[in-house]
CSV table of C-alpha atoms and ligand atoms in Angstrom, one decimal:
chain,number,residue,atom,x,y,z
A,204,MET,CA,0.0,0.0,0.0
A,205,SER,CA,1.3,3.5,-0.7
A,206,ILE,CA,-1.3,6.2,-0.2
A,207,VAL,CA,0.2,9.6,-0.9
A,208,ILE,CA,-0.4,12.0,2.0
A,209,LYS,CA,-0.8,15.6,0.9
A,210,THR,CA,0.4,18.6,3.0
A,211,PRO,CA,-2.1,21.4,3.7
A,212,ALA,CA,-0.2,23.5,1.1
A,213,GLU,CA,-0.6,20.8,-1.5
A,214,ILE,CA,-4.3,20.4,-0.7
A,215,ALA,CA,-4.7,24.2,-1.2
A,216,GLU,CA,-3.2,23.7,-4.7
A,217,MET,CA,-5.5,20.8,-5.4
A,218,LYS,CA,-8.5,22.9,-4.5
A,219,THR,CA,-7.9,25.0,-7.5
A,220,ALA,CA,-8.0,22.0,-9.8
A,221,CYS,CA,-11.0,20.7,-8.0
A,222,ARG,CA,-12.9,24.0,-8.2
A,223,LEU,CA,-12.2,24.2,-11.9
A,224,ALA,CA,-13.6,20.7,-12.4
A,225,SER,CA,-16.7,21.8,-10.6
A,226,GLU,CA,-17.0,25.0,-12.6
A,227,VAL,CA,-17.0,23.0,-15.8
A,228,LEU,CA,-20.2,21.4,-14.6
A,229,ASP,CA,-21.6,24.9,-13.6
A,230,MET,CA,-20.9,26.2,-17.1
A,231,LEU,CA,-22.6,23.2,-18.7
A,232,THR,CA,-25.7,23.2,-16.5
A,233,PRO,CA,-27.8,25.7,-18.5
A,234,LEU,CA,-26.9,23.9,-21.8
A,235,ILE,CA,-28.2,20.5,-20.8
A,236,LYS,CA,-31.6,20.7,-22.5
A,237,PRO,CA,-33.6,18.5,-24.9
A,238,GLY,CA,-31.9,18.5,-28.4
A,239,VAL,CA,-28.3,19.1,-27.4
A,240,THR,CA,-25.9,16.3,-28.1
A,241,THR,CA,-23.3,15.1,-25.6
A,242,GLN,CA,-20.7,15.7,-28.3
A,243,GLU,CA,-21.7,19.4,-28.5
A,244,LEU,CA,-21.4,19.6,-24.7
A,245,ASP,CA,-18.0,17.9,-24.9
A,246,ALA,CA,-16.7,20.3,-27.5
A,247,ILE,CA,-17.8,23.3,-25.3
A,248,ALA,CA,-16.2,21.8,-22.2
A,249,THR,CA,-13.0,21.0,-24.0
A,250,ARG,CA,-12.6,24.6,-25.2
A,251,TYR,CA,-13.6,26.0,-21.8
A,252,ILE,CA,-11.0,23.9,-20.0
A,253,GLN,CA,-8.2,24.7,-22.4
A,254,GLN,CA,-9.0,28.3,-23.3
A,255,GLU,CA,-10.8,29.8,-20.3
A,256,GLN,CA,-9.3,27.7,-17.4
A,257,GLN,CA,-5.9,27.2,-19.0
A,258,ALA,CA,-6.1,23.7,-17.7
A,259,ILE,CA,-5.7,20.2,-19.1
A,260,SER,CA,-8.4,17.5,-19.6
A,261,ALA,CA,-7.3,14.4,-17.7
A,262,THR,CA,-9.5,12.2,-19.8
A,263,ILE,CA,-8.6,13.1,-23.4
A,264,GLY,CA,-6.2,10.3,-24.4
A,265,TYR,CA,-6.4,8.6,-21.0
A,266,GLN,CA,-5.5,5.0,-21.5
A,267,PRO,CA,-5.2,2.6,-18.6
A,268,PRO,CA,-3.8,-0.8,-19.4
A,269,GLY,CA,-6.2,-2.8,-21.6
A,270,TYR,CA,-8.3,0.2,-22.6
A,271,PRO,CA,-8.4,2.2,-25.8
A,272,PRO,CA,-7.5,6.0,-25.3
A,273,PHE,CA,-10.6,7.9,-24.0
A,274,PRO,CA,-11.6,10.4,-26.7
A,275,ALA,CA,-13.3,13.2,-24.7
A,276,ALA,CA,-13.1,15.7,-21.9
A,277,LEU,CA,-16.4,14.5,-20.5
A,278,CYS,CA,-17.8,11.1,-19.6
A,279,THR,CA,-21.5,11.4,-20.5
A,280,SER,CA,-23.5,8.5,-19.1
A,281,VAL,CA,-27.2,8.6,-20.2
A,282,ASN,CA,-30.0,6.6,-18.6
A,283,HIS,CA,-28.9,2.9,-18.3
A,284,VAL,CA,-25.2,3.9,-18.9
A,285,VAL,CA,-23.5,3.4,-15.5
A,286,CYS,CA,-20.3,5.3,-16.3
A,287,HIS,CA,-17.6,6.1,-18.9
A,288,GLY,CA,-20.1,7.0,-21.6
A,289,ILE,CA,-18.4,8.5,-24.6
A,290,PRO,CA,-20.0,11.7,-25.9
A,291,ASN,CA,-21.9,11.1,-29.2
A,292,ASP,CA,-24.2,12.7,-31.7
A,293,ARG,CA,-27.6,11.6,-30.3
A,294,PRO,CA,-29.6,14.5,-29.0
A,295,LEU,CA,-30.6,14.3,-25.4
A,296,LYS,CA,-34.4,14.0,-25.0
A,297,ASN,CA,-36.9,15.1,-22.4
A,298,GLY,CA,-36.8,12.9,-19.4
A,299,ASP,CA,-33.3,11.5,-19.9
A,300,ILE,CA,-30.9,11.5,-17.0
A,301,VAL,CA,-27.2,12.0,-17.7
A,302,ASN,CA,-24.1,11.9,-15.5
A,303,ILE,CA,-21.4,14.2,-16.6
A,304,ASP,CA,-18.0,13.4,-15.1
A,305,VAL,CA,-15.1,15.7,-15.7
A,306,THR,CA,-11.5,15.7,-14.5
A,307,VAL,CA,-9.1,18.6,-15.1
A,308,ILE,CA,-5.4,19.0,-14.3
A,309,LYS,CA,-4.2,22.4,-13.1
A,310,ASP,CA,-0.6,23.0,-12.0
A,311,GLY,CA,-0.1,19.2,-12.0
A,312,TRP,CA,-3.0,18.4,-9.7
A,313,HIS,CA,-6.2,16.5,-10.6
A,314,GLY,CA,-9.7,17.5,-9.7
A,315,ASP,CA,-12.4,14.9,-10.4
A,316,ASN,CA,-16.1,15.3,-10.0
A,317,SER,CA,-19.5,14.4,-11.5
A,318,ARG,CA,-23.2,15.3,-11.2
A,319,MET,CA,-26.5,14.0,-12.4
A,320,PHE,CA,-28.6,16.2,-14.7
A,321,ILE,CA,-32.3,15.6,-15.6
A,322,VAL,CA,-33.1,16.7,-19.2
A,323,GLY,CA,-36.3,18.7,-19.2
A,324,GLU,CA,-39.0,17.1,-17.1
A,325,GLY,CA,-37.9,13.9,-15.4
A,326,SER,CA,-40.1,11.1,-14.3
A,327,ILE,CA,-40.7,10.7,-10.5
A,328,ALA,CA,-38.6,7.5,-10.6
A,329,ALA,CA,-35.7,9.2,-12.4
A,330,LYS,CA,-35.7,12.2,-10.0
A,331,ARG,CA,-35.9,9.9,-7.0
A,332,LEU,CA,-32.9,7.8,-8.2
A,333,CYS,CA,-30.8,10.9,-8.8
A,334,GLN,CA,-31.6,12.5,-5.5
A,335,PHE,CA,-31.1,9.2,-3.6
A,336,THR,CA,-27.7,8.7,-5.2
A,337,TYR,CA,-26.7,12.2,-4.2
A,338,GLU,CA,-27.7,11.4,-0.6
A,339,ALA,CA,-25.8,8.1,-0.8
A,340,MET,CA,-22.6,10.0,-1.8
A,341,TRP,CA,-23.1,12.3,1.2
A,342,LYS,CA,-23.7,9.3,3.5
A,343,GLY,CA,-20.2,8.2,2.6
A,344,ILE,CA,-18.7,11.7,2.8
A,345,GLU,CA,-20.1,12.1,6.3
A,346,LYS,CA,-18.0,9.2,7.6
A,347,VAL,CA,-14.7,10.8,6.6
A,348,ARG,CA,-12.5,11.7,9.6
A,349,PRO,CA,-9.2,10.6,11.0
A,350,GLY,CA,-9.5,7.2,12.6
A,351,ALA,CA,-12.5,6.1,10.5
A,352,ARG,CA,-11.9,3.3,8.0
A,353,LEU,CA,-12.6,3.0,4.3
A,354,GLY,CA,-15.1,0.2,5.2
A,355,ASP,CA,-17.1,2.7,7.2
A,356,ILE,CA,-17.6,4.7,4.0
A,357,GLY,CA,-18.6,1.7,1.9
A,358,HIS,CA,-21.0,0.5,4.6
A,359,ALA,CA,-22.7,3.8,5.0
A,360,ILE,CA,-23.4,4.0,1.3
A,361,GLN,CA,-24.5,0.3,0.9
A,362,SER,CA,-26.7,0.4,4.0
A,363,TYR,CA,-28.5,3.5,2.7
A,364,VAL,CA,-29.0,2.3,-0.9
A,365,GLU,CA,-30.0,-1.4,-0.6
A,366,PRO,CA,-33.0,-1.1,1.8
A,367,ALA,CA,-34.5,1.3,-0.7
A,368,GLY,CA,-34.5,-1.4,-3.3
A,369,PHE,CA,-31.6,0.1,-5.3
A,370,SER,CA,-28.3,-1.6,-5.9
A,371,VAL,CA,-24.6,-0.5,-5.6
A,372,VAL,CA,-22.3,-1.2,-8.5
A,373,ARG,CA,-19.3,-3.2,-7.3
A,374,GLU,CA,-16.9,-3.2,-10.2
A,375,PHE,CA,-16.0,0.5,-10.0
A,376,CYS,CA,-14.9,2.5,-7.0
A,377,GLY,CA,-13.7,5.8,-5.7
A,378,HIS,CA,-9.9,6.4,-5.7
A,379,GLY,CA,-7.1,8.4,-4.4
A,380,VAL,CA,-6.5,11.5,-6.5
A,381,GLY,CA,-3.7,14.0,-6.6
A,382,ARG,CA,-0.7,14.3,-9.0
A,383,LYS,CA,-2.1,11.1,-10.5
A,384,PHE,CA,-5.6,10.6,-11.7
A,385,HIS,CA,-6.2,7.3,-10.0
A,386,GLU,CA,-4.0,6.6,-7.0
A,387,GLU,CA,-4.4,4.3,-3.9
A,388,PRO,CA,-6.6,3.7,-2.1
A,389,GLN,CA,-9.6,2.2,-3.7
A,390,VAL,CA,-12.7,3.5,-2.1
A,391,LEU,CA,-15.4,0.8,-2.4
A,392,HIS,CA,-19.0,1.9,-2.1
A,393,TYR,CA,-20.0,-1.2,-0.2
A,394,GLY,CA,-18.4,-3.0,2.8
A,395,ARG,CA,-18.2,-3.6,6.5
A,396,PRO,CA,-17.6,-1.0,9.2
A,397,GLY,CA,-14.3,-1.0,10.9
A,398,THR,CA,-12.5,-2.7,8.0
A,399,LEU,CA,-9.9,-1.7,5.5
A,400,GLU,CA,-7.5,1.3,5.7
A,401,GLU,CA,-7.6,3.8,8.5
A,402,LEU,CA,-8.1,7.4,7.3
A,403,VAL,CA,-5.4,10.0,8.3
A,404,PRO,CA,-5.3,13.7,7.6
A,405,GLY,CA,-3.9,14.5,4.2
A,406,MET,CA,-5.5,11.6,2.3
A,407,VAL,CA,-7.4,12.8,-0.7
A,408,PHE,CA,-9.8,10.5,-2.5
A,409,THR,CA,-13.0,10.5,-4.5
A,410,ILE,CA,-16.4,9.1,-3.3
A,411,GLU,CA,-18.4,8.3,-6.4
A,412,PRO,CA,-21.2,5.7,-5.9
A,413,MET,CA,-23.0,4.3,-8.9
A,414,VAL,CA,-26.5,3.3,-8.0
A,415,ASN,CA,-28.8,1.2,-10.2
A,416,ALA,CA,-32.6,1.3,-10.0
A,417,GLY,CA,-32.6,-2.5,-10.7
A,418,ARG,CA,-29.9,-5.2,-10.3
A,419,ARG,CA,-26.3,-4.3,-9.7
A,420,GLU,CA,-24.8,-6.3,-12.6
A,421,ILE,CA,-23.2,-4.4,-15.4
A,422,LYS,CA,-21.6,-5.1,-18.8
A,423,GLU,CA,-19.1,-3.4,-21.0
A,424,LEU,CA,-19.9,-2.3,-24.6
A,425,GLN,CA,-17.8,-3.0,-27.6
A,426,ASP,CA,-16.2,0.4,-27.5
A,427,GLY,CA,-14.1,-0.7,-24.6
A,428,TRP,CA,-15.3,2.0,-22.3
A,429,THR,CA,-19.1,2.3,-21.9
A,430,ILE,CA,-20.5,0.5,-18.9
A,431,VAL,CA,-24.3,-0.3,-18.9
A,432,THR,CA,-26.7,-2.0,-16.5
A,433,LYS,CA,-27.2,-5.6,-17.6
A,434,ASP,CA,-31.0,-5.3,-17.0
A,435,ARG,CA,-31.1,-1.9,-18.7
A,436,SER,CA,-32.4,-0.2,-15.6
A,437,LEU,CA,-31.5,3.4,-14.9
A,438,SER,CA,-28.2,4.2,-13.2
A,439,ALA,CA,-27.1,7.3,-11.4
A,440,GLN,CA,-23.7,8.6,-10.0
A,441,TRP,CA,-22.3,11.6,-8.2
A,442,GLU,CA,-18.7,12.3,-7.4
A,443,HIS,CA,-16.7,14.6,-5.2
A,444,SER,CA,-13.0,14.8,-4.4
A,445,ILE,CA,-12.6,14.8,-0.6
A,446,ALA,CA,-9.6,15.6,1.7
A,447,VAL,CA,-9.3,14.1,5.2
A,448,THR,CA,-8.7,17.0,7.6
A,449,GLU,CA,-7.6,17.0,11.3
A,450,THR,CA,-11.2,17.1,12.3
A,451,GLY,CA,-13.2,15.5,9.5
A,452,TYR,CA,-13.4,16.2,5.8
A,453,GLU,CA,-13.2,19.0,3.3
A,454,VAL,CA,-15.0,18.7,0.0
A,455,LEU,CA,-12.6,20.1,-2.6
A,456,THR,CA,-14.8,20.0,-5.7
A,457,LEU,CA,-17.0,22.9,-4.8
A,458,SER,CA,-18.0,26.0,-6.8
A,459,ALA,CA,-20.8,28.5,-7.0
A,460,GLY,CA,-23.1,26.0,-8.7
A,461,SER,CA,-22.5,23.0,-6.4
A,462,PRO,CA,-25.8,21.7,-5.0
A,463,PRO,CA,-26.0,22.1,-1.2
A,464,PRO,CA,-25.5,19.1,1.0
A,465,PRO,CA,-28.6,17.2,2.0
A,466,ASP,CA,-30.3,18.3,5.2
A,467,PHE,CA,-29.0,15.3,7.2
A,468,VAL,CA,-25.4,16.5,6.8
A,469,ARG,CA,-24.2,18.2,10.0
A,470,GLY,CA,-20.8,19.4,8.6
A,471,VAL,CA,-17.4,19.5,10.3
B,659,MF3,N1,-13.6,10.5,-14.0
B,659,MF3,C1,-13.7,9.0,-13.9
B,659,MF3,C2,-13.5,8.7,-12.5
B,659,MF3,O1,-14.3,9.2,-11.7
B,659,MF3,C3,-12.7,8.3,-14.8
B,659,MF3,C4,-13.0,8.5,-16.2
B,659,MF3,S1,-11.8,7.8,-17.1
B,659,MF3,C5,-12.2,8.0,-18.7
B,659,MF3,O2,-12.7,8.0,-12.0
B,659,MF3,F1,-11.2,7.8,-19.4
B,659,MF3,F2,-13.3,7.3,-18.9
B,659,MF3,F3,-12.6,9.3,-18.8
B,660,CO,CO1,-13.1,9.5,-10.0
B,661,CO,CO1,-14.8,11.2,-12.2
């Protein structure tokens, strides 16, 4: 195990990258309407990151072992797409739900976050899944403090999601983030309290639960990236990058347009 611990000065630098990642989502928010294509959103985001933010997309050309290079600045995961959707030329339509995940690099630091968007008027079921998944992410965030363990985070998410009849995707997890896009540790969104790595100040990782309306099983499409639910049920995801502080946590991926925490969050 080699989890990179960041100094307070390094975390302050990371906050810039994280804020920029969140501001990409702010910028896109008013554009996510029926008729727009995810390719159009991606072109706008790419230009914004490079020209306005003077930052670098972490995902364009990103190629973990065994994968083809990712072609876009955004992952756009619509309806039953769980994650890693590739922007395409299909117009979004009324009632679609879409996760937009963006990671930028600024001054060598990565900021990684995603939100759900409802296109036009969403169904009650779609809205409930998106809201519930947002709350599930925060159930995990709330557990973050020195002395807690990674299993506490996973358990908090799983024990919130499953009694509601939803399921947690197992194959993808949160991750350490910093000078590298994906670092140790893995942050599972299921698990047992009191297990796995103990959290210490200066750890920085994402919490990014993927929640399916139906069964948890997934499959990968031929493009080598897109992950969908096997039963074609809707899937939602939210992601923040989080630092462990001396007293609890700090959410780094915040900006003017970040949705407020749910009412149950007490803060630290
Ligand atoms: N941003 C995703 C994550 O949260 C990773 C996307 S990798 C890509 O970890 F290549 F698909 F963009
Ligand atoms: Co991530
Ligand atoms: Co991400």
